[in-house]
Every structure is written in structure tokens, then in C-alpha cells.
XYZ file of C-alpha atoms in Angstrom:
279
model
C -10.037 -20.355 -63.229
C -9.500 -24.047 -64.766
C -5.696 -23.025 -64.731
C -5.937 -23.077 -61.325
C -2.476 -25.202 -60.139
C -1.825 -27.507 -57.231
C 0.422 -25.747 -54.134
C -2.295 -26.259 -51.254
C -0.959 -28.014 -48.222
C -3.025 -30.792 -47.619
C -4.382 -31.362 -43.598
C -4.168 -34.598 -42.357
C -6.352 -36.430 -39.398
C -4.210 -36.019 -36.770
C -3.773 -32.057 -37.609
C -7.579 -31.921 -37.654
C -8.396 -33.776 -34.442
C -5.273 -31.095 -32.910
C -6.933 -28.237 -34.384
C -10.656 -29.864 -32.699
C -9.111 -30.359 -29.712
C -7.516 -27.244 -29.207
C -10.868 -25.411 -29.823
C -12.522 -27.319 -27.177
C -9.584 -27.141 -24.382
C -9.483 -23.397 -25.563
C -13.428 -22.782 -24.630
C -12.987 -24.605 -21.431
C -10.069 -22.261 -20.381
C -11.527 -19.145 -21.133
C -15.195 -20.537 -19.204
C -12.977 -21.559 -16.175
C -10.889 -17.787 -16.864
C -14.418 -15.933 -16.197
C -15.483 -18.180 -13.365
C -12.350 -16.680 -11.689
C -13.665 -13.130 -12.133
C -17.007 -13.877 -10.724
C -17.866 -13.926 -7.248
C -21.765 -15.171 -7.193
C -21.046 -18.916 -6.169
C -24.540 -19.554 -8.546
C -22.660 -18.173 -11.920
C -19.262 -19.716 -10.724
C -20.985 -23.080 -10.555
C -23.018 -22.371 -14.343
C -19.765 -21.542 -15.428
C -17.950 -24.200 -14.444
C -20.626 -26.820 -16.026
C -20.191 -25.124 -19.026
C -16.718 -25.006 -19.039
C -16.930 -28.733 -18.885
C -20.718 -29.621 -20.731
C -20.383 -27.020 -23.581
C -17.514 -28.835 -25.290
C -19.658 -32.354 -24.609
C -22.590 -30.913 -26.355
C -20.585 -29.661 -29.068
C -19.308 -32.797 -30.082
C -22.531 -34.544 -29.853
C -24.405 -31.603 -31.959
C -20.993 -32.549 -34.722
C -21.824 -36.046 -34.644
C -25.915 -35.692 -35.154
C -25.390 -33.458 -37.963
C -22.651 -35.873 -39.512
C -25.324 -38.139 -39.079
C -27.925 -35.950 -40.901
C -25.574 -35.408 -43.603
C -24.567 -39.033 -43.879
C -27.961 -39.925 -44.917
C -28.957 -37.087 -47.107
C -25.569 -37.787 -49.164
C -26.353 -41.420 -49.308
C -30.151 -40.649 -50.833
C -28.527 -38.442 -53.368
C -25.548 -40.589 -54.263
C -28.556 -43.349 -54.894
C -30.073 -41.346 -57.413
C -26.249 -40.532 -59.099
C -26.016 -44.323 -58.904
C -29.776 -44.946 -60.683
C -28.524 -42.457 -63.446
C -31.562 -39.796 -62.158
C -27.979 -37.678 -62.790
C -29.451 -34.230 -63.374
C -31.640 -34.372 -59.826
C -28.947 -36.064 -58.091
C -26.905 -33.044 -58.861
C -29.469 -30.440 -57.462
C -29.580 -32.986 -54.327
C -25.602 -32.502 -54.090
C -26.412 -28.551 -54.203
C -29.030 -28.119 -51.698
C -26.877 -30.409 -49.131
C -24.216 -28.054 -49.605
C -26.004 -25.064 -48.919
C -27.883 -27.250 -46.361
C -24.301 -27.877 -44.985
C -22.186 -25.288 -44.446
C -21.085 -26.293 -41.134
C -18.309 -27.596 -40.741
C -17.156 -26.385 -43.909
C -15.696 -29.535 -45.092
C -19.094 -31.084 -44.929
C -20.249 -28.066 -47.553
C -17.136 -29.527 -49.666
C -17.850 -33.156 -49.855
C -21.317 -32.398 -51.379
C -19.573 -29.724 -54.103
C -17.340 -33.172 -54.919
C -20.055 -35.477 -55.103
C -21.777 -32.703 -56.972
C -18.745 -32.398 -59.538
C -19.163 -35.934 -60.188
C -22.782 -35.721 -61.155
C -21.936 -32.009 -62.842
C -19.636 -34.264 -65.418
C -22.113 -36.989 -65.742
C -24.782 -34.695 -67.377
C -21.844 -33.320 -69.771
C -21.255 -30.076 -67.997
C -17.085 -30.514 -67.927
C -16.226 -27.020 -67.265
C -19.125 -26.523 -64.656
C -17.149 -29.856 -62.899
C -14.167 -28.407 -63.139
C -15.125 -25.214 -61.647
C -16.898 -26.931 -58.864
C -13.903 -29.099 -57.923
C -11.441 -25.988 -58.202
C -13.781 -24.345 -55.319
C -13.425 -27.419 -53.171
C -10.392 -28.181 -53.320
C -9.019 -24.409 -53.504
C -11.532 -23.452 -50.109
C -9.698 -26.960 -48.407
C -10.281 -29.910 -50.062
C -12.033 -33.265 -47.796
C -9.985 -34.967 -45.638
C -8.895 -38.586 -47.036
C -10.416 -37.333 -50.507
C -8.177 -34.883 -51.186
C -6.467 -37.660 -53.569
C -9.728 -38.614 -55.645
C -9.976 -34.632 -55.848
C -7.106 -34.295 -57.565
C -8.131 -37.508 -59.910
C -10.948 -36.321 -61.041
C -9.809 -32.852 -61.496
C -6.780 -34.791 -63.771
C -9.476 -37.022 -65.317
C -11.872 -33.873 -66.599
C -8.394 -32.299 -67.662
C -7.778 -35.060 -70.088
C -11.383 -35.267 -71.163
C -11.859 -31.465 -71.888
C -8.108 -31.844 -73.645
C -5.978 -30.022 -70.809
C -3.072 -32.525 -71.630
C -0.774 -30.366 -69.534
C -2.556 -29.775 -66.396
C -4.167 -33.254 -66.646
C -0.828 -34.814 -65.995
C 0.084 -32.155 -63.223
C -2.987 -33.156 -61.584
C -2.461 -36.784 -62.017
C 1.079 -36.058 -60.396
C -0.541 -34.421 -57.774
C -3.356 -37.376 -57.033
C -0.494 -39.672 -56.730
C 1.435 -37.334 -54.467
C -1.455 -36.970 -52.134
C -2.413 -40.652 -52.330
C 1.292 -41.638 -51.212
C 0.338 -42.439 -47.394
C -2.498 -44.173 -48.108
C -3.738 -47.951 -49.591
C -5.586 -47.029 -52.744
C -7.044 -49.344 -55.464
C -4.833 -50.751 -58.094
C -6.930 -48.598 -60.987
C -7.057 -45.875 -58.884
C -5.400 -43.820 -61.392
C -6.590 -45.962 -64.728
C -9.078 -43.570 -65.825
C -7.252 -40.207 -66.027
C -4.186 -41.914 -66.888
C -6.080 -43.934 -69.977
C -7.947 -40.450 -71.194
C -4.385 -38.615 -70.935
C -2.091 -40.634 -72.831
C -4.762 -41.241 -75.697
C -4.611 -37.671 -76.321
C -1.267 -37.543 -76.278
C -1.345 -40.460 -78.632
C 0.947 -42.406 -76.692
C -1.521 -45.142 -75.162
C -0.394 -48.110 -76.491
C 2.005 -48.726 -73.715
C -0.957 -48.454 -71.050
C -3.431 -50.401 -73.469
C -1.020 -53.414 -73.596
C -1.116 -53.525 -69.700
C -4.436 -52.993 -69.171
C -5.692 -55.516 -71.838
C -3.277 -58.193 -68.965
C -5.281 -56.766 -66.238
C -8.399 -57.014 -67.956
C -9.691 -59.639 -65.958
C -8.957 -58.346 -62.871
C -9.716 -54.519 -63.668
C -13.471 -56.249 -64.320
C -13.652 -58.068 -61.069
C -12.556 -54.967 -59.147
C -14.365 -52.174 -60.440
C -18.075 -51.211 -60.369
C -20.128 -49.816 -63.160
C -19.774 -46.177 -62.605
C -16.047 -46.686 -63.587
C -15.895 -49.813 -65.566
C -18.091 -48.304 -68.492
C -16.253 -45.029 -68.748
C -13.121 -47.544 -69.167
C -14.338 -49.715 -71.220
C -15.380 -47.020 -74.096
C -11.532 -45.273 -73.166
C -10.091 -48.874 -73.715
C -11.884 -49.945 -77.157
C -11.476 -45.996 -78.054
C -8.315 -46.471 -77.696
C -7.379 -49.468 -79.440
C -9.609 -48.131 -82.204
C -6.939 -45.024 -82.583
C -3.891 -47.009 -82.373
C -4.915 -50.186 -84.256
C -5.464 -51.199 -87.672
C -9.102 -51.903 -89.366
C -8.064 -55.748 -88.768
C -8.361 -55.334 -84.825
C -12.024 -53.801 -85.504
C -13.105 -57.392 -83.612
C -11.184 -56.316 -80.486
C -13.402 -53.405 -80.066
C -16.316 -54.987 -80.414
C -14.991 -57.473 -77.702
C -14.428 -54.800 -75.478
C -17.987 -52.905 -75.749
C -19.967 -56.195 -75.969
C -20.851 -56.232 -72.246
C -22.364 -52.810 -72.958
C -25.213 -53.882 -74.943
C -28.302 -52.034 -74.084
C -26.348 -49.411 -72.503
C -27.390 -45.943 -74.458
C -25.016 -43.506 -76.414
C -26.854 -40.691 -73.995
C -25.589 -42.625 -70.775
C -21.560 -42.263 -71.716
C -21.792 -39.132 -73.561
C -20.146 -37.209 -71.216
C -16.925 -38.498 -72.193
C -17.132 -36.608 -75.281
C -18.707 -33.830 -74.556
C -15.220 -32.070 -75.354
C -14.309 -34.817 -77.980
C -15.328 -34.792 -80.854
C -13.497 -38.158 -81.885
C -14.614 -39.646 -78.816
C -18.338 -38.684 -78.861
C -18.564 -39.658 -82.712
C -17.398 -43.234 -81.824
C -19.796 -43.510 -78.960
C -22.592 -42.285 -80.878
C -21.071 -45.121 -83.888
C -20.737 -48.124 -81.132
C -23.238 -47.722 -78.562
C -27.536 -47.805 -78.699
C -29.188 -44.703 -79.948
């Protein structure tokens, strides 16, 4: 299953609203179609306010449970955010059982799930739960950050091959819309150390530093800064042992436990957490 390859067509807005609007208009007809058939002016008046209120209370019904779901996401994606990772991810769980309708709805909670699924160290369990969203249709406008993270547990888990196919295919999905300028940093970072052939991307991100810092939040800036100084640690020489320490000083505090996920897979990359970071 984690050989599962890209080749779904990705939806976009306007083919959803279409599809949305054609079930509505297609419920109207066929309440106006029976009205025709029915001769009691009573049930040809029902009809005809259901022909016309049923799609109205449809969309309001979508919109109060988007609503629901809104909130219940946001509480769990707290907890992911408060590193209470392991209930966050049984939050993520229930919604999606709690959600199943409309589908996508189900799907965004197996993503946000994923995420918290990695956080605890579980990389294949991720993996497996991304594969299911994005094989049973993917989110709309995350479809791109699907295929990131999917490239990003690739590279940590050692997939070299399908992390850059996946990487191809966030970029590819990602092409009509305005993403971040490290949208990509992560997965791209984690791939070409294990290909050993970072140096390249550590050169440009050590002249983005400054920026990268002032643009991303923690839940992504830690992760890079242990890929960055891990990095520079594998291509450097014992002289540049400083520049690593530079790198990790502004995690101080900040507990082996919290960023062992990234080398849960790693060996090399778990042993230098477990070297640089608080026991």
C-alpha cells in the first residue's frame, strides 16, 4: 500500500460547485416531474414547495454541519498544537467517523489525523492514513499539502524514490495556486540529505535563514531546524561543529521526545537528536 503512485485527477472548485449544483437543479426537476403526475391540487402545491425549499434546506443543513465540524477540528488541532499529540489524534478519528458526510469532510480529519499519526512516530500508520485520503478523493485546495506530506514521510521513512515523485506531484498540484515560499522546504531538505546531495539546498537555505524564521511557525520551523543542522552535520567537517550548535540554539528546552519523530525511521537522524537536544 505505501507504493501507492500519484494518477488521481484532482477536482477543482468550480467542478465541485457544478457537481452541487447539478444535484440540487436535478431534485427540483424530478419534484416539479411528479407534481405533473398528480392531480390533488394539496400534493401539487407540497410538491412544488419542496421542489423549491428542499434544496434551501439542504444547503443550510451543509453549512451547520460545516460549522459543527469547523469547531470540533479547531479544538483538536489545539491540542496537536499544545503537543497533547496522542489525544489530538483520537480527536482527528472520532471527527472522521463523526463526519462522514460529505465525504470530504471525513477526509480532512484522516489528514489532520496523519499529521498527528507522524507526530507520535507512527510513519507508516501516516502514510497509510494519507494514502486513504487522498486515494478515496483527496480535500479540495489541500490536495497539494497531501501530496507534501505524503513526499515528506517518504523521505523520512527513506522512500527516496517515491518521495521525489510525490514532491513532483505537490508541486504539480500546487501550480494554480499562491503557496508559501517553504512550501516545499521540508520534504525537499529530508530528500536530498538522503540522497546525500543537500549541500546545494543547505547553501540556499542558510541565505534564507532569516526570512524562513520570520515566516514559519513552530510546528515547521523545529522539524527544519534539526533537518538543517542535521544536515550540515553530514556534509561538513568537525570544524563547522559551531554552526550546528548555532542552528539548534533556539531549541533549548525543547525535548529529544518532542522531535523524535523525525527519526523514527533514522537511525542517524534519531541518534543526533537524542546527542543535541534535552533528554
Amino acid at each position: 500500500m505505501s507504493d501507492y503512485l500519484p494518477g488521481r485527477r484532482v477536482r477543482t472548485r468550480a467542478e465541485v460547485l457544478l457537481e452541487t449544483a447539478a444535484l440540487l437543479v436535478g431534485f427540483s426537476a424530478a419534484m416539479f416531474a411528479i407534481r405533473s403526475q398528480v392531480h390533488d391540487d394539496d400534493a401539487r402545491r407540497l410538491l412544488a414547495i419542496a421542489g423549491i425549499a428542499g434544496p434551501l434546506a439542504y444547503v443550510q443543513i451543509m453549512r451547520d454541519r460545516a460549522r459543527r465540524f469547523s469547531r470540533a477540528l479547531g479544538l483538536a488541532a489545539q491540542r496537536l498544537h499544545q503537543g497533547n499529540t496522542a489525544a489530538a489524534e483520537q480527536d482527528f478519528a472520532a471527527i472522521a467517523r463523526r463526519f462522514r458526510r460529505p465525504r470530504a469532510l471525513g477526509r480532512l480529519a484522516g489528514y489532520n489525523r496523519a499529521l498527528a499519526l507522524m507526530r507520535i512516530g507512527k510513519l507508516a500508520d501516516a502514510t497509510a492514513q494519507l494514502i486513504e485520503v487522498d486515494r478515496g478523493g483527496g480535500v479540495l485546495r489541500v490536495d497539494g499539502a497531501i501530496a507534501s506530506t505524503l513526499a515528506y514521510l517518504h523521505a523520512l521513512r527513506g522512500n527516496a524514490e517515491l518521495a521525489a515523485t510525490w514532491l513532483a506531484e505537490a508541486k504539480r498540484r500546487d501550480a494554480k495556486f499562491s503557496v508559501g515560499p517553504f512550501a516545499y522546504t521540508l520534504p525537499a531538505l529530508a530528500l536530498a540529505i538522503r540522497n546525500d546531495d543537500a549541500e546545494t539546498l543547505l547553501g540556499e537555505l542558510s541565505d534564507r535563514w532569516t526570512e524562513a524564521e520570520n515566516t514559519l511557525k513552530g510546528e515547521r520551523m523545529r522539524p527544519l531546524r534539526v533537518l538543517r543542522a542535521f544536515g550540515v552535520a553530514q556534509t561538513s567537517s568537525v570544524r563547522d561543529a559551531g554552526q550546528v550548535a548555532a542552528i539548534l540554539a533556539p531549541l533549548h528546552g525543547v525535548k529529544a521526545g518532542e522531535l523524535a519523530y523525525l527519526g523514527a525511521e533514522w537511525p542517524a537522524l534519531e541518534t543526533f537528536i537524542r546527542a543535541h537536544l534535552a533528554a
